[in-house]
mmCIF file of C-alpha atoms in Angstrom:
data_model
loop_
_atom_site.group_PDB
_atom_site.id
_atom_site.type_symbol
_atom_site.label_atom_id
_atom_site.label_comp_id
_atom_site.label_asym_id
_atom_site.label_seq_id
_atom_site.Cartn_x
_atom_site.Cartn_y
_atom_site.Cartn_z
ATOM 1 C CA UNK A 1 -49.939 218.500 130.124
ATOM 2 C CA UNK A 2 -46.471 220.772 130.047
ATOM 3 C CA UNK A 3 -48.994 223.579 129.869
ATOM 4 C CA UNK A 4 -50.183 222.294 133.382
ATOM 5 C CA UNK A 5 -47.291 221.834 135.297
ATOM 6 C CA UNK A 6 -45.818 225.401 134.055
ATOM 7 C CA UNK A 7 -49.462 226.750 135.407
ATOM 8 C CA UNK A 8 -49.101 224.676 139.136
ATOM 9 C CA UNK A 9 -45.388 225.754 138.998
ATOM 10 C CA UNK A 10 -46.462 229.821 138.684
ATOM 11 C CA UNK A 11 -49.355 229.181 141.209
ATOM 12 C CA UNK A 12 -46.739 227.702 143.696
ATOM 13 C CA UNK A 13 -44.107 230.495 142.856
ATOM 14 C CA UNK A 14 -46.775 233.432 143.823
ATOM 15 C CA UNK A 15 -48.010 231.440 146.564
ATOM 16 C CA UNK A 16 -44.062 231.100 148.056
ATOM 17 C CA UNK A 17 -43.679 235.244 147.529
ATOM 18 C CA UNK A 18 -46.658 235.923 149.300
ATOM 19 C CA UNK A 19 -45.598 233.564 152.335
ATOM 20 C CA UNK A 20 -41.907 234.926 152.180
ATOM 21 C CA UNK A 21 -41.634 238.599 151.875
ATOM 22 C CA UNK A 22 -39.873 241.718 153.902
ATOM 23 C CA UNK A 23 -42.362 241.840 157.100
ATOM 24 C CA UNK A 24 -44.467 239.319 156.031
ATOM 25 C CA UNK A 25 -46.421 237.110 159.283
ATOM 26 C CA UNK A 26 -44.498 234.984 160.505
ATOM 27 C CA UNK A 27 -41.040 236.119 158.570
ATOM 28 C CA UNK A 28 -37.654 236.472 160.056
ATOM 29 C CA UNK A 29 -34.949 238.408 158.726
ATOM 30 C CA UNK A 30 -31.398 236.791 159.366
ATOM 31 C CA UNK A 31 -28.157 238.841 159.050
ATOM 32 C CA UNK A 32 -24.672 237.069 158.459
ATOM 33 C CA UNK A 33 -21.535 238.740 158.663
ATOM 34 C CA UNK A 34 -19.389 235.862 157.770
ATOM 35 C CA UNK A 35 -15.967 238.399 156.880
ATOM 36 C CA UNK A 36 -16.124 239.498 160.078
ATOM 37 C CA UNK A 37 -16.615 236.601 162.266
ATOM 38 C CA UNK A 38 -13.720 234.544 159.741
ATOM 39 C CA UNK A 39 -11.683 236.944 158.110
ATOM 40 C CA UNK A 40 -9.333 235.357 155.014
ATOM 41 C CA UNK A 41 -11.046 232.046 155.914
ATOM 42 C CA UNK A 42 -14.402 233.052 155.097
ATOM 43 C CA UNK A 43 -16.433 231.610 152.703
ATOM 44 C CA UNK A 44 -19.153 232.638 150.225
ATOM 45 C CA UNK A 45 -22.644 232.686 150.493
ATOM 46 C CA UNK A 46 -24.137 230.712 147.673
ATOM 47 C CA UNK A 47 -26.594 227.809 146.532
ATOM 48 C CA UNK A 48 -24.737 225.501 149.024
ATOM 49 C CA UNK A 49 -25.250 227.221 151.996
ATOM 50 C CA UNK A 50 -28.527 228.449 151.495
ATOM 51 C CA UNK A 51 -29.509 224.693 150.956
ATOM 52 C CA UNK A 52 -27.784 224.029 154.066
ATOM 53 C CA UNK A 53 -29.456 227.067 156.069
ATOM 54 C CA UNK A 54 -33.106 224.952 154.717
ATOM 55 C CA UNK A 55 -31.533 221.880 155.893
ATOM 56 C CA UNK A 56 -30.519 223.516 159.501
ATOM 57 C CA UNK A 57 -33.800 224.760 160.128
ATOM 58 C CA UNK A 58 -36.160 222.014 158.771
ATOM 59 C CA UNK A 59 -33.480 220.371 161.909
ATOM 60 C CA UNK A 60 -34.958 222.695 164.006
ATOM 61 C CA UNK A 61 -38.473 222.293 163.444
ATOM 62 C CA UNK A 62 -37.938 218.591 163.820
ATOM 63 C CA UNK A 63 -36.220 218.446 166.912
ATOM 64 C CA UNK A 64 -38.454 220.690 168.429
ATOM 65 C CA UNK A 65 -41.531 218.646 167.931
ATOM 66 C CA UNK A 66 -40.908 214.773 168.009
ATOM 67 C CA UNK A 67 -44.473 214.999 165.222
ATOM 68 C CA UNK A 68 -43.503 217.648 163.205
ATOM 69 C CA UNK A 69 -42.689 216.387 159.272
ATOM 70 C CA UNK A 70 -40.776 219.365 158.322
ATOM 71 C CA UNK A 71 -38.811 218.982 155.249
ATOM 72 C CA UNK A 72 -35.958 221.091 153.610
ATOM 73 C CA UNK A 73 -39.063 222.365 150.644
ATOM 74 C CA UNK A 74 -41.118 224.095 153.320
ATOM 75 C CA UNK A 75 -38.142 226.744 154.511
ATOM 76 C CA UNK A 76 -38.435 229.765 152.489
ATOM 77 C CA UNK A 77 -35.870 232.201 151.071
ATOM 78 C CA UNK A 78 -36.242 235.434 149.465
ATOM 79 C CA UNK A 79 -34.732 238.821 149.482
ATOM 80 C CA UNK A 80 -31.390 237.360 149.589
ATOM 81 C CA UNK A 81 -28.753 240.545 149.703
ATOM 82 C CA UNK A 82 -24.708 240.059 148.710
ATOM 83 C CA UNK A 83 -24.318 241.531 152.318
ATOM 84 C CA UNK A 84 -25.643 238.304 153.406
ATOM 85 C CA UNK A 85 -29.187 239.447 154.632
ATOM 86 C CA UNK A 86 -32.417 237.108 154.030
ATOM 87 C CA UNK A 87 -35.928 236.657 155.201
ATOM 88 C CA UNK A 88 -37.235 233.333 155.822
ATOM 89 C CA UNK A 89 -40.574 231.648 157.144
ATOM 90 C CA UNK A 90 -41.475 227.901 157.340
ATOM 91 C CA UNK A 91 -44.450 226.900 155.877
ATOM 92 C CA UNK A 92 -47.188 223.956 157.240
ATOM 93 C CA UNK A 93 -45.956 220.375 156.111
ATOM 94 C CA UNK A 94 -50.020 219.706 155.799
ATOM 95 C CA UNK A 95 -50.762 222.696 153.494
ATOM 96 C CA UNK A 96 -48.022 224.833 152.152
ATOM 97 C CA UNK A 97 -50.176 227.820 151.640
ATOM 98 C CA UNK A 98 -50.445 228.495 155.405
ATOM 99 C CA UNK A 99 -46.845 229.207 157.432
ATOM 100 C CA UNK A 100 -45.932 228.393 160.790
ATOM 101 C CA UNK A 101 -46.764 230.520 163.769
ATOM 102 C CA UNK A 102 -43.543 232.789 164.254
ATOM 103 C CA UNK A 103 -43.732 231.583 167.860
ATOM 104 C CA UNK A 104 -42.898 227.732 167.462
ATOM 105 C CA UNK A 105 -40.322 229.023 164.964
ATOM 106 C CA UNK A 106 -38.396 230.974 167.108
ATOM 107 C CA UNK A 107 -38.578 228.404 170.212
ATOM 108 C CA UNK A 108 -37.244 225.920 167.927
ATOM 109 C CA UNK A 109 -34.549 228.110 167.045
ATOM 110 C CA UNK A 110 -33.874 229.372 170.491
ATOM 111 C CA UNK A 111 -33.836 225.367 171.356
ATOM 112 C CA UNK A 112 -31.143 224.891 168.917
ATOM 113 C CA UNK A 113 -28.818 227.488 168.360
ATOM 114 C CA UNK A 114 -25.483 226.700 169.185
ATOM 115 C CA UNK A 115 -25.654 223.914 166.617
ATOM 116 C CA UNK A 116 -27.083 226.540 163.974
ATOM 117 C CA UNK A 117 -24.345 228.685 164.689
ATOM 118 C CA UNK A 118 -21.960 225.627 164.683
ATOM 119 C CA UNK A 119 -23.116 224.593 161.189
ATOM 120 C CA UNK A 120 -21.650 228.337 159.981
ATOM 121 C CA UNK A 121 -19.133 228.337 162.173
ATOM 122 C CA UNK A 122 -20.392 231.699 163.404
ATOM 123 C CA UNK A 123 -21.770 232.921 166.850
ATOM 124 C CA UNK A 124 -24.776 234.464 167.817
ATOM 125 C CA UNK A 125 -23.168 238.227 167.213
ATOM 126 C CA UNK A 126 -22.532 237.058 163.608
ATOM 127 C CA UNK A 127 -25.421 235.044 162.878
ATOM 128 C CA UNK A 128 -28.588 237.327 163.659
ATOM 129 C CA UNK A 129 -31.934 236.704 163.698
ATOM 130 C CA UNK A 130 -33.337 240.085 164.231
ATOM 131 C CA UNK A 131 -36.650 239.589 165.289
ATOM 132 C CA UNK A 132 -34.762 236.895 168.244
ATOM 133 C CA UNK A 133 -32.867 237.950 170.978
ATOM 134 C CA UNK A 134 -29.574 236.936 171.366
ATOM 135 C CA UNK A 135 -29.354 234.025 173.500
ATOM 136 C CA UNK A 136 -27.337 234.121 176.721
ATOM 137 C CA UNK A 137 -25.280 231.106 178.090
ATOM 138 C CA UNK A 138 -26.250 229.640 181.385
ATOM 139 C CA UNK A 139 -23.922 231.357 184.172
ATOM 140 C CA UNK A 140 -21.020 228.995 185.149
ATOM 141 C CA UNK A 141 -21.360 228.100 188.453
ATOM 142 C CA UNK A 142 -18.020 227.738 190.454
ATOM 143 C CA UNK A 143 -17.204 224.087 191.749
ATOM 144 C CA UNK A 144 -17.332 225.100 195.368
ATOM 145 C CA UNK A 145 -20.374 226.913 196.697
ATOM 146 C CA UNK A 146 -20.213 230.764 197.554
ATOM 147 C CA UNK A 147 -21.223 230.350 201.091
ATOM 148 C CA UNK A 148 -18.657 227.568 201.632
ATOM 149 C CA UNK A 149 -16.024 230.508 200.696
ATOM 150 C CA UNK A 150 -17.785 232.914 203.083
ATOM 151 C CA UNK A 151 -17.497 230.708 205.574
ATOM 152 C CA UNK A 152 -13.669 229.544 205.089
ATOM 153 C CA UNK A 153 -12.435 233.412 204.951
ATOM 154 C CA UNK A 154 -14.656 234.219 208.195
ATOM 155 C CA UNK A 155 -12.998 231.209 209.846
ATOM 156 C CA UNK A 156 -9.272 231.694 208.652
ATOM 157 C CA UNK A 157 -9.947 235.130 210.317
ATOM 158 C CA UNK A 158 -11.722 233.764 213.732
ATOM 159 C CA UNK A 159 -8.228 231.688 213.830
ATOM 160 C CA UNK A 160 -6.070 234.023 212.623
ATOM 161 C CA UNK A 161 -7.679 236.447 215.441
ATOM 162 C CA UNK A 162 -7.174 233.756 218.024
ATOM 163 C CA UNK A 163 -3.437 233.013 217.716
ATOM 164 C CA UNK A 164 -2.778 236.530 217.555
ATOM 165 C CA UNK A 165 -4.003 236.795 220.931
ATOM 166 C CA UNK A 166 -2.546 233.795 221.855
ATOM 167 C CA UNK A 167 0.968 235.064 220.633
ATOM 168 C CA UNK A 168 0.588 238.405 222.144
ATOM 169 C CA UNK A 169 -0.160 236.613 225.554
ATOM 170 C CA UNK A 170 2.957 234.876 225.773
ATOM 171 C CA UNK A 171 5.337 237.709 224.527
ATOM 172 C CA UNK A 172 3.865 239.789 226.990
ATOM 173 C CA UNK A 173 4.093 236.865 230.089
ATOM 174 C CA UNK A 174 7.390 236.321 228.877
ATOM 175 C CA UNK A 175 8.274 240.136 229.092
ATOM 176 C CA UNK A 176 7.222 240.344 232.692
ATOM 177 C CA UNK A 177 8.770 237.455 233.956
ATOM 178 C CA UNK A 178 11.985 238.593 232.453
ATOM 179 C CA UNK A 179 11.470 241.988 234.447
ATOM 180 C CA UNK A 180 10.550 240.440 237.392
ATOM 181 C CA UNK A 181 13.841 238.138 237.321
ATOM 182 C CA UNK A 182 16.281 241.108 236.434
ATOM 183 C CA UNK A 183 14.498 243.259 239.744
ATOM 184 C CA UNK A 184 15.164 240.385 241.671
ATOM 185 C CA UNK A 185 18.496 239.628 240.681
ATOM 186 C CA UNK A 186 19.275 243.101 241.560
ATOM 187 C CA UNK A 187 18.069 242.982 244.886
ATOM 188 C CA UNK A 188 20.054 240.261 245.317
ATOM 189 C CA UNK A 189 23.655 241.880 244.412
ATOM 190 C CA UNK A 190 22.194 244.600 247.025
ATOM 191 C CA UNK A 191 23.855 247.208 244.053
ATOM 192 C CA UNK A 192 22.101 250.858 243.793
ATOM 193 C CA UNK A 193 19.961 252.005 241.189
ATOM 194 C CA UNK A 194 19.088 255.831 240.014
ATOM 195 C CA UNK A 195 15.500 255.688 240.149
ATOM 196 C CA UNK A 196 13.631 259.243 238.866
ATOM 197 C CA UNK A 197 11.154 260.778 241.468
ATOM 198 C CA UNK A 198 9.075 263.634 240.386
ATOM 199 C CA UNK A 199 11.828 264.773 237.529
ATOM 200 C CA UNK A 200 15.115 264.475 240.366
ATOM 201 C CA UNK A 201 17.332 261.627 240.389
ATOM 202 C CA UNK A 202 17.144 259.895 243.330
ATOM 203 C CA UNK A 203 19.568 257.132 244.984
ATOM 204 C CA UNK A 204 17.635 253.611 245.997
ATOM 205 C CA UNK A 205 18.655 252.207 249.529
ATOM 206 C CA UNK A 206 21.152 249.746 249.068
ATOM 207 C CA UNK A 207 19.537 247.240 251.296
ATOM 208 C CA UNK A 208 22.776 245.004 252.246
ATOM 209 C CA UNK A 209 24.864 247.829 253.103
ATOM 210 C CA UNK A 210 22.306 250.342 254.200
ATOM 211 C CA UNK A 211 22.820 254.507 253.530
ATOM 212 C CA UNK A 212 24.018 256.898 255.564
ATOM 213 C CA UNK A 213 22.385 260.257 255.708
ATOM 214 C CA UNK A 214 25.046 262.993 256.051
ATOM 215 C CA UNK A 215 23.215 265.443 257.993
ATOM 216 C CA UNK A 216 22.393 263.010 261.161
ATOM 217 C CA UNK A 217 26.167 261.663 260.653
ATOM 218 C CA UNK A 218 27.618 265.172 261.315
ATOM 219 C CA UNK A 219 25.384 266.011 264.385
ATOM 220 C CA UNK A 220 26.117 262.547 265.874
ATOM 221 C CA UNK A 221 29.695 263.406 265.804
ATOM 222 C CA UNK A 222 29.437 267.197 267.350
ATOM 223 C CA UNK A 223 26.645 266.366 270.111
ATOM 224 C CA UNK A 224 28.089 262.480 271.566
ATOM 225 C CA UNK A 225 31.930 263.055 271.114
ATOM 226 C CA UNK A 226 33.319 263.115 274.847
#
């Protein structure tokens, strides 16, 4: 009977490193680099964690198929490096001798990936599967829309266009009328201005008083004295 089990035991231990082997179908190799991502806080790699690496993706393979009867036995490990480097595959629940398709694993791992890299407490830069692409986080999208920005700056400008023109308006009016008020208060005072003609300084009428021109003055007084 012991002679049996020992014989099913060997059987299963070839069978598991022919499923699980560098570049083997449906392998993936997985890099850690737990110093890096923790420093003096990290922790080591052992038994523990590699029971709780099984445990994380039999999760996976669960939650990505509501039918799937994945347990922690049918994850895989071999190769394992003190760098932290392992290959893995998952084998069929139904018949261990077959694994499953690299594609389902990888969507399921895709599908739950933050809380892998949660359960390390390392990030998808520190926690590689090499044959995956890194995962990218949705873009955040700002509370208010882009075009409702677009449209506020365009209108603050409009408005900010529009009182500027307004403004200008009024200093200008204002301007004027203040010209117009100090030629008019001049007229009234009937007091003479220096007004420039052509480059010469000229004399403006003073309209109360009136001007006398000198050269008609002195001809008056030669030609009509009797």
């Amino acid at each position: 009977m012991l002679g049996v089990l020992l014989l099913a035991f060997s059987i299963v231990s070839v069978a598991s490193a022919e499923l699980c082997k560098p570049d083997a179908q449906n392998a993936f190799k997985v890099r850690l680099s737990i110093k890096t991502a923790l420093g003096d806080n990290a922790y080591a790699w052992d038994a523990n964690e590699e029971y709780l690496f099984k445990a994380m993706m039999a999760f996976a393979m669960r939650r990505y198929s509501s039918k799937s009867t994945t347990q922690i036995s049918n994850v895989l490990l071999c190769n394992v490096t003190d760098r932290v480097s392992f290959w893995f595959v998952v084998t069929d629940s139904s018949k261990n001798t077959t694994t499953v398709p690299g594609s389902e694993v990888e969507a399921a791992i895709r599908m739950n990936r933050n809380r892998i890299n949660s359960a390390f407490l390392l990030s998808d830069k520190t926690l590689q599967f090499l044959k995956i692409s890194t995962t990218l986080s949705p873009p955040v999208e700002p509370s208010t829309p882009v075009w409702l920005i677009v449209f506020g700056v365009v209108l603050s400008l409009i408005v900010a266009g529009i009182v500027f023109l307004i403004v200008s308006g009024i200093q200008q009016r204002k301007k004027k009328n203040k010209e117009s008020t100090e030629r008019e208060n001049l007229e009234e005072k009937g007091e003479v201005t220096i007004t420039i003609e052509n480059g010469i300084p000229c004399e403006t009428l003073d309209l109360k008083a009136g001007h006398v021109n000198g050269v008609f003055a002195a001809d008056d007084e030669r030609f009509t004295s009797l």
